[in-house]
PDB file of C-alpha atoms in Angstrom:
ATOM      1  CA  MET A 239      24.817 -50.570 -90.059  1.00 59.00           C
ATOM      2  CA  PHE A 240      23.444 -47.017 -89.870  1.00 68.00           C
ATOM      3  CA  ARG A 241      19.922 -47.795 -90.775  1.00 67.00           C
ATOM      4  CA  ARG A 242      16.966 -47.241 -88.573  1.00 66.00           C
ATOM      5  CA  ARG A 243      15.703 -50.006 -86.505  1.00 66.00           C
ATOM      6  CA  THR A 244      12.062 -50.756 -86.230  1.00 63.00           C
ATOM      7  CA  GLN A 245      10.358 -49.213 -83.262  1.00 65.00           C
ATOM      8  CA  ASP A 246       9.451 -51.773 -80.647  1.00 64.00           C
ATOM      9  CA  ALA A 247       6.378 -51.256 -78.569  1.00 59.00           C
ATOM     10  CA  PRO A 248       7.224 -49.091 -75.537  1.00 61.00           C
ATOM     11  CA  GLU A 249       7.691 -51.102 -72.430  1.00 68.00           C
ATOM     12  CA  ALA A 250       5.294 -50.612 -69.546  1.00 66.00           C
ATOM     13  CA  PRO A 251       6.885 -48.876 -66.561  1.00 64.00           C
ATOM     14  CA  PRO A 252       8.139 -51.368 -64.018  1.00 64.00           C
ATOM     15  CA  GLU A 253       5.706 -52.056 -61.236  1.00 65.00           C
ATOM     16  CA  VAL A 254       6.718 -51.245 -57.719  1.00 58.00           C
ATOM     17  CA  VAL A 255       6.595 -54.461 -55.792  1.00 58.00           C
ATOM     18  CA  ALA A 256       6.006 -53.880 -52.140  1.00 58.00           C
ATOM     19  CA  LYS A 257       8.551 -55.839 -50.209  1.00 61.00           C
ATOM     20  CA  PRO A 258       7.671 -56.962 -46.747  1.00 65.00           C
ATOM     21  CA  GLY A 259       8.739 -54.117 -44.490  1.00 64.00           C
ATOM     22  CA  GLY A 260       9.350 -51.790 -47.466  1.00 66.00           C
ATOM     23  CA  LYS A 261       7.870 -48.345 -47.845  1.00 76.00           C
ATOM     24  CA  GLY A 262       5.771 -49.248 -50.915  1.00 78.00           C
ATOM     25  CA  ARG A 263       6.751 -46.206 -52.980  1.00 83.00           C
ATOM     26  CA  PRO A 264       9.791 -45.128 -54.947  1.00 86.00           C
ATOM     27  CA  THR A 265      12.449 -43.000 -53.318  1.00 87.00           C
ATOM     28  CA  PRO A 266      11.958 -39.340 -54.265  1.00 86.00           C
ATOM     29  CA  LYS A 267      14.642 -37.599 -56.278  1.00 90.00           C
ATOM     30  CA  ARG A 268      17.035 -35.414 -54.316  1.00 91.00           C
ATOM     31  CA  LYS A 269      15.772 -32.282 -56.058  1.00 89.00           C
ATOM     32  CA  GLU A 270      12.175 -33.048 -55.026  1.00 88.00           C
ATOM     33  CA  ALA A 271      13.142 -33.881 -51.432  1.00 86.00           C
ATOM     34  CA  GLU A 272      15.148 -30.670 -51.056  1.00 87.00           C
ATOM     35  CA  LYS A 273      12.326 -28.634 -52.568  1.00 85.00           C
ATOM     36  CA  LYS A 274       9.857 -30.097 -50.065  1.00 84.00           C
ATOM     37  CA  ARG A 275      12.245 -29.493 -47.154  1.00 84.00           C
ATOM     38  CA  ARG A 276      13.133 -25.950 -48.119  1.00 84.00           C
ATOM     39  CA  GLN A 277      11.627 -23.140 -46.058  1.00 78.00           C
ATOM     40  CA  PRO A 278      12.003 -19.443 -46.501  1.00 78.00           C
ATOM     41  CA  ILE A 279      14.726 -17.960 -44.326  1.00 75.00           C
ATOM     42  CA  THR A 280      13.465 -15.097 -42.243  1.00 79.00           C
ATOM     43  CA  ALA A 281      16.581 -13.599 -40.756  1.00 79.00           C
ATOM     44  CA  PRO A 282      16.142 -10.893 -38.167  1.00 81.00           C
ATOM     45  CA  ALA A 283      16.459  -7.376 -39.485  1.00 82.00           C
ATOM     46  CA  ASN A 284      18.735  -6.200 -36.685  1.00 88.00           C
ATOM     47  CA  ARG A 285      20.426  -7.289 -33.497  1.00 90.00           C
ATOM     48  CA  LYS A 286      17.557  -6.177 -31.260  1.00 91.00           C
ATOM     49  CA  GLU A 287      15.077  -8.356 -33.148  1.00 89.00           C
ATOM     50  CA  ALA A 288      17.499 -11.311 -33.008  1.00 90.00           C
ATOM     51  CA  TYR A 289      17.744 -11.022 -29.211  1.00 92.00           C
ATOM     52  CA  LYS A 290      13.960 -10.738 -28.962  1.00 92.00           C
ATOM     53  CA  ARG A 291      13.510 -13.920 -31.002  1.00 89.00           C
ATOM     54  CA  LEU A 292      16.100 -15.717 -28.908  1.00 92.00           C
ATOM     55  CA  ARG A 293      14.416 -14.660 -25.648  1.00 94.00           C
ATOM     56  CA  ASP A 294      11.000 -15.734 -26.956  1.00 94.00           C
ATOM     57  CA  LYS A 295      12.366 -19.127 -27.990  1.00 93.00           C
ATOM     58  CA  GLN A 296      14.079 -19.602 -24.629  1.00 95.00           C
ATOM     59  CA  ALA A 297      10.874 -18.620 -22.798  1.00 96.00           C
ATOM     60  CA  THR A 298       8.812 -21.182 -24.719  1.00 95.00           C
ATOM     61  CA  ASP A 299      11.476 -23.844 -24.116  1.00 94.00           C
ATOM     62  CA  ARG A 300      11.492 -23.075 -20.380  1.00 93.00           C
ATOM     63  CA  ALA A 301       7.693 -23.194 -20.222  1.00 94.00           C
ATOM     64  CA  LYS A 302       7.677 -26.534 -22.017  1.00 93.00           C
ATOM     65  CA  ALA A 303      10.361 -27.899 -19.667  1.00 90.00           C
ATOM     66  CA  ARG A 304       8.510 -26.624 -16.589  1.00 88.00           C
ATOM     67  CA  GLU A 305       5.275 -28.253 -17.764  1.00 89.00           C
ATOM     68  CA  GLY A 306       7.079 -31.505 -18.568  1.00 89.00           C
ATOM     69  CA  MET A 307       8.796 -31.489 -15.177  1.00 86.00           C
ATOM     70  CA  ALA A 308       5.498 -30.933 -13.393  1.00 82.00           C
ATOM     71  CA  LYS A 309       3.994 -33.899 -15.248  1.00 82.00           C
ATOM     72  CA  GLY A 310       6.994 -36.046 -14.395  1.00 81.00           C
ATOM     73  CA  GLU A 311       8.225 -36.634 -17.961  1.00 86.00           C
ATOM     74  CA  GLU A 312      11.635 -38.269 -17.685  1.00 87.00           C
ATOM     75  CA  ARG A 313      13.481 -36.107 -20.225  1.00 88.00           C
ATOM     76  CA  TYR A 314      12.556 -32.835 -18.486  1.00 88.00           C
ATOM     77  CA  LEU A 315      13.417 -33.954 -14.952  1.00 88.00           C
ATOM     78  CA  LEU A 316      16.499 -32.754 -13.117  1.00 86.00           C
ATOM     79  CA  LYS A 317      19.329 -35.227 -12.674  1.00 88.00           C
ATOM     80  CA  ARG A 318      18.385 -35.821  -9.023  1.00 88.00           C
ATOM     81  CA  ASP A 319      14.851 -36.887 -10.063  1.00 90.00           C
ATOM     82  CA  LYS A 320      15.685 -39.146 -13.014  1.00 90.00           C
ATOM     83  CA  GLY A 321      15.428 -42.895 -13.012  1.00 89.00           C
ATOM     84  CA  SER A 322      13.036 -45.617 -11.980  1.00 91.00           C
ATOM     85  CA  VAL A 323      14.481 -45.820  -8.447  1.00 92.00           C
ATOM     86  CA  ARG A 324      13.772 -42.134  -7.805  1.00 92.00           C
ATOM     87  CA  ARG A 325      10.290 -42.476  -9.313  1.00 92.00           C
ATOM     88  CA  MET A 326       9.619 -45.357  -6.917  1.00 93.00           C
ATOM     89  CA  ALA A 327      10.846 -43.205  -3.985  1.00 93.00           C
ATOM     90  CA  ARG A 328       8.551 -40.341  -5.055  1.00 92.00           C
ATOM     91  CA  ASN A 329       5.589 -42.700  -5.301  1.00 93.00           C
ATOM     92  CA  TYR A 330       6.465 -44.228  -1.925  1.00 94.00           C
ATOM     93  CA  VAL A 331       6.370 -40.804  -0.265  1.00 94.00           C
ATOM     94  CA  ASP A 332       3.413 -39.447  -2.250  1.00 93.00           C
ATOM     95  CA  SER A 333       1.218 -42.453  -1.465  1.00 93.00           C
ATOM     96  CA  ARG A 334       1.233 -41.713   2.257  1.00 92.00           C
ATOM     97  CA  ARG A 335       0.253 -38.800   4.458  1.00 93.00           C
ATOM     98  CA  THR A 336       3.322 -37.419   6.217  1.00 93.00           C
ATOM     99  CA  PHE A 337       3.612 -35.193   9.259  1.00 92.00           C
ATOM    100  CA  GLY A 338       6.441 -33.263   7.616  1.00 92.00           C
ATOM    101  CA  SER A 339       4.189 -31.970   4.826  1.00 92.00           C
ATOM    102  CA  TYR A 340       2.099 -30.145   7.470  1.00 93.00           C
ATOM    103  CA  LEU A 341       5.111 -28.788   9.375  1.00 92.00           C
ATOM    104  CA  MET A 342       5.001 -25.321   7.777  1.00 91.00           C
ATOM    105  CA  TYR A 343       1.310 -24.921   8.608  1.00 92.00           C
ATOM    106  CA  LEU A 344       1.940 -25.966  12.219  1.00 92.00           C
ATOM    107  CA  LEU A 345       4.888 -23.613  12.628  1.00 90.00           C
ATOM    108  CA  LEU A 346       2.826 -20.737  11.232  1.00 91.00           C
ATOM    109  CA  ALA A 347       0.052 -21.555  13.723  1.00 90.00           C
ATOM    110  CA  LEU A 348       2.627 -21.546  16.530  1.00 88.00           C
ATOM    111  CA  VAL A 349       3.849 -18.095  15.510  1.00 88.00           C
ATOM    112  CA  VAL A 350       0.284 -16.765  15.583  1.00 88.00           C
ATOM    113  CA  LEU A 351      -0.425 -18.423  18.958  1.00 86.00           C
ATOM    114  CA  ASN A 352       2.753 -16.903  20.347  1.00 84.00           C
ATOM    115  CA  PHE A 353       1.158 -13.459  20.123  1.00 85.00           C
ATOM    116  CA  LEU A 354      -1.556 -14.436  22.594  1.00 83.00           C
ATOM    117  CA  PRO A 355      -0.951 -12.847  26.012  1.00 85.00           C
ATOM    118  CA  ILE A 356      -1.711 -16.097  27.886  1.00 85.00           C
ATOM    119  CA  PRO A 357       1.417 -17.263  29.783  1.00 83.00           C
ATOM    120  CA  ALA A 358       0.543 -20.993  29.608  1.00 84.00           C
ATOM    121  CA  VAL A 359       0.237 -20.812  25.793  1.00 83.00           C
ATOM    122  CA  ARG A 360       3.533 -18.930  25.502  1.00 81.00           C
ATOM    123  CA  LEU A 361       5.274 -21.540  27.650  1.00 83.00           C
ATOM    124  CA  THR A 362       3.869 -24.313  25.460  1.00 84.00           C
ATOM    125  CA  MET A 363       5.105 -22.446  22.361  1.00 83.00           C
ATOM    126  CA  LEU A 364       8.597 -22.547  23.804  1.00 84.00           C
ATOM    127  CA  PHE A 365       8.727 -26.369  23.708  1.00 89.00           C
ATOM    128  CA  ALA A 366       6.503 -27.077  20.674  1.00 89.00           C
ATOM    129  CA  PRO A 367       8.939 -26.288  17.797  1.00 89.00           C
ATOM    130  CA  PRO A 368      11.722 -28.621  18.976  1.00 92.00           C
ATOM    131  CA  VAL A 369       9.196 -31.400  19.559  1.00 93.00           C
ATOM    132  CA  LEU A 370       7.725 -30.913  16.065  1.00 93.00           C
ATOM    133  CA  LEU A 371      11.181 -30.982  14.497  1.00 92.00           C
ATOM    134  CA  LEU A 372      12.050 -34.148  16.411  1.00 95.00           C
ATOM    135  CA  VAL A 373       8.857 -35.836  15.164  1.00 95.00           C
ATOM    136  CA  VAL A 374       9.661 -34.837  11.565  1.00 95.00           C
ATOM    137  CA  PHE A 375      13.246 -36.085  11.951  1.00 95.00           C
ATOM    138  CA  VAL A 376      12.094 -39.500  13.256  1.00 96.00           C
ATOM    139  CA  GLU A 377       9.507 -39.739  10.484  1.00 96.00           C
ATOM    140  CA  GLY A 378      12.210 -38.949   7.930  1.00 95.00           C
ATOM    141  CA  LEU A 379      14.435 -41.721   9.301  1.00 96.00           C
ATOM    142  CA  LEU A 380      11.593 -44.244   9.114  1.00 96.00           C
ATOM    143  CA  LEU A 381      10.707 -43.186   5.563  1.00 95.00           C
ATOM    144  CA  SER A 382      14.366 -43.377   4.577  1.00 95.00           C
ATOM    145  CA  ARG A 383      14.719 -46.929   5.882  1.00 95.00           C
ATOM    146  CA  GLY A 384      11.440 -48.015   4.268  1.00 94.00           C
ATOM    147  CA  VAL A 385      12.222 -46.615   0.827  1.00 95.00           C
ATOM    148  CA  THR A 386      15.775 -48.014   0.875  1.00 94.00           C
ATOM    149  CA  LYS A 387      14.493 -51.470   1.800  1.00 94.00           C
ATOM    150  CA  LEU A 388      11.878 -51.368  -0.961  1.00 93.00           C
ATOM    151  CA  ALA A 389      14.481 -50.206  -3.484  1.00 93.00           C
ATOM    152  CA  GLU A 390      16.741 -53.142  -2.540  1.00 93.00           C
ATOM    153  CA  GLU A 391      13.858 -55.533  -3.261  1.00 92.00           C
ATOM    154  CA  GLN A 392      12.609 -53.961  -6.503  1.00 91.00           C
ATOM    155  CA  PHE A 393      15.892 -52.690  -7.996  1.00 91.00           C
ATOM    156  CA  PRO A 394      18.727 -54.880  -6.692  1.00 89.00           C
ATOM    157  CA  GLY A 395      21.393 -53.728  -9.161  1.00 86.00           C
ATOM    158  CA  GLU A 396      20.548 -50.011  -9.260  1.00 86.00           C
ATOM    159  CA  ASP A 397      22.392 -47.167  -7.547  1.00 86.00           C
ATOM    160  CA  ARG A 398      20.588 -46.156  -4.334  1.00 87.00           C
ATOM    161  CA  LYS A 399      23.017 -43.472  -3.152  1.00 90.00           C
ATOM    162  CA  GLY A 400      21.174 -40.632  -1.404  1.00 92.00           C
ATOM    163  CA  LEU A 401      17.760 -42.241  -1.909  1.00 94.00           C
ATOM    164  CA  GLY A 402      16.744 -42.094   1.757  1.00 94.00           C
ATOM    165  CA  LEU A 403      17.575 -38.394   2.063  1.00 94.00           C
ATOM    166  CA  TYR A 404      15.748 -37.743  -1.223  1.00 95.00           C
ATOM    167  CA  ALA A 405      12.592 -39.402   0.133  1.00 95.00           C
ATOM    168  CA  ALA A 406      12.844 -37.653   3.523  1.00 94.00           C
ATOM    169  CA  MET A 407      13.240 -34.207   1.917  1.00 94.00           C
ATOM    170  CA  ARG A 408      10.283 -34.844  -0.391  1.00 94.00           C
ATOM    171  CA  ALA A 409       8.171 -35.862   2.608  1.00 94.00           C
ATOM    172  CA  MET A 410       8.856 -32.477   4.225  1.00 93.00           C
ATOM    173  CA  GLN A 411       7.513 -30.535   1.240  1.00 93.00           C
ATOM    174  CA  ILE A 412       3.908 -29.410   1.050  1.00 93.00           C
ATOM    175  CA  ARG A 413       2.190 -31.922  -1.231  1.00 91.00           C
ATOM    176  CA  ARG A 414       0.842 -29.329  -3.690  1.00 91.00           C
ATOM    177  CA  LEU A 415       4.268 -27.712  -4.085  1.00 90.00           C
ATOM    178  CA  ARG A 416       6.231 -30.885  -4.814  1.00 89.00           C
ATOM    179  CA  VAL A 417       8.149 -30.974  -8.080  1.00 86.00           C
ATOM    180  CA  PRO A 418       7.648 -33.212  -9.983  1.00 88.00           C
ATOM    181  CA  ALA A 419       3.996 -33.276  -9.015  1.00 88.00           C
ATOM    182  CA  PRO A 420       2.727 -36.387  -7.215  1.00 91.00           C
ATOM    183  CA  GLN A 421       1.646 -39.080  -9.697  1.00 88.00           C
ATOM    184  CA  VAL A 422      -0.227 -41.222  -7.130  1.00 90.00           C
ATOM    185  CA  GLN A 423      -3.014 -40.508  -4.684  1.00 91.00           C
ATOM    186  CA  ILE A 424      -2.671 -40.891  -0.917  1.00 90.00           C
ATOM    187  CA  GLY A 425      -3.300 -44.525  -0.001  1.00 88.00           C
ATOM    188  CA  ASP A 426      -2.684 -45.805  -3.547  1.00 87.00           C
ATOM    189  CA  THR A 427      -0.363 -48.830  -3.614  1.00 83.00           C
ATOM    190  CA  SER A 428      -0.860 -49.874  -7.248  1.00 82.00           C
ATOM    191  CA  TRP A 429       2.527 -48.322  -8.161  1.00 78.00           C
ATOM    192  CA  LYS A 430       4.328 -51.101  -6.224  1.00 77.00           C
ATOM    193  CA  THR A 431       3.367 -53.672  -8.866  1.00 68.00           C
ATOM    194  CA  LYS A 432       4.578 -51.539 -11.808  1.00 55.00           C
ATOM    195  CA  ASP A 433       8.067 -51.644 -13.390  1.00 47.00           C
TER     196      ASP A 433
END
């Protein structure tokens, strides 16, 4: 009963059989996983250093968000710019040359011309700004109708509230200053077949 048994030959360690979809290696022990995950804690020495670290982190986060927004990455966009319908509206506006995007340049030229002492030019400057604004307003209405109609065709179940105004306001911005930056070139219609 208490005698020694004969030693059997040691068994070979069990082979890890790779299951289809498995990871092909044994699960690490908790101690090993925690050791690998552990990093030294470098707490700030004082309150001033803590605020400095916080400001630096916030600055890098803002820079990353600004860069992502400029590229048009969905997760960094503002709520007004998110979604496939808004992306289609941006592409619709950015693929065409609009009169509204040159409005600021024209108004600046009118201010400069207003300083000329020629009475005929000054009289023309009196009527030019309202005419320019009327042209931009009509162009905005046409863009609004066009983008809304296209959105009804491409995205029938999506929310289109405020889409026309969104497109008209984007058309009035100078192309280089638009945020998010234009993703299509002027005259490019390949975006219509996407999505």
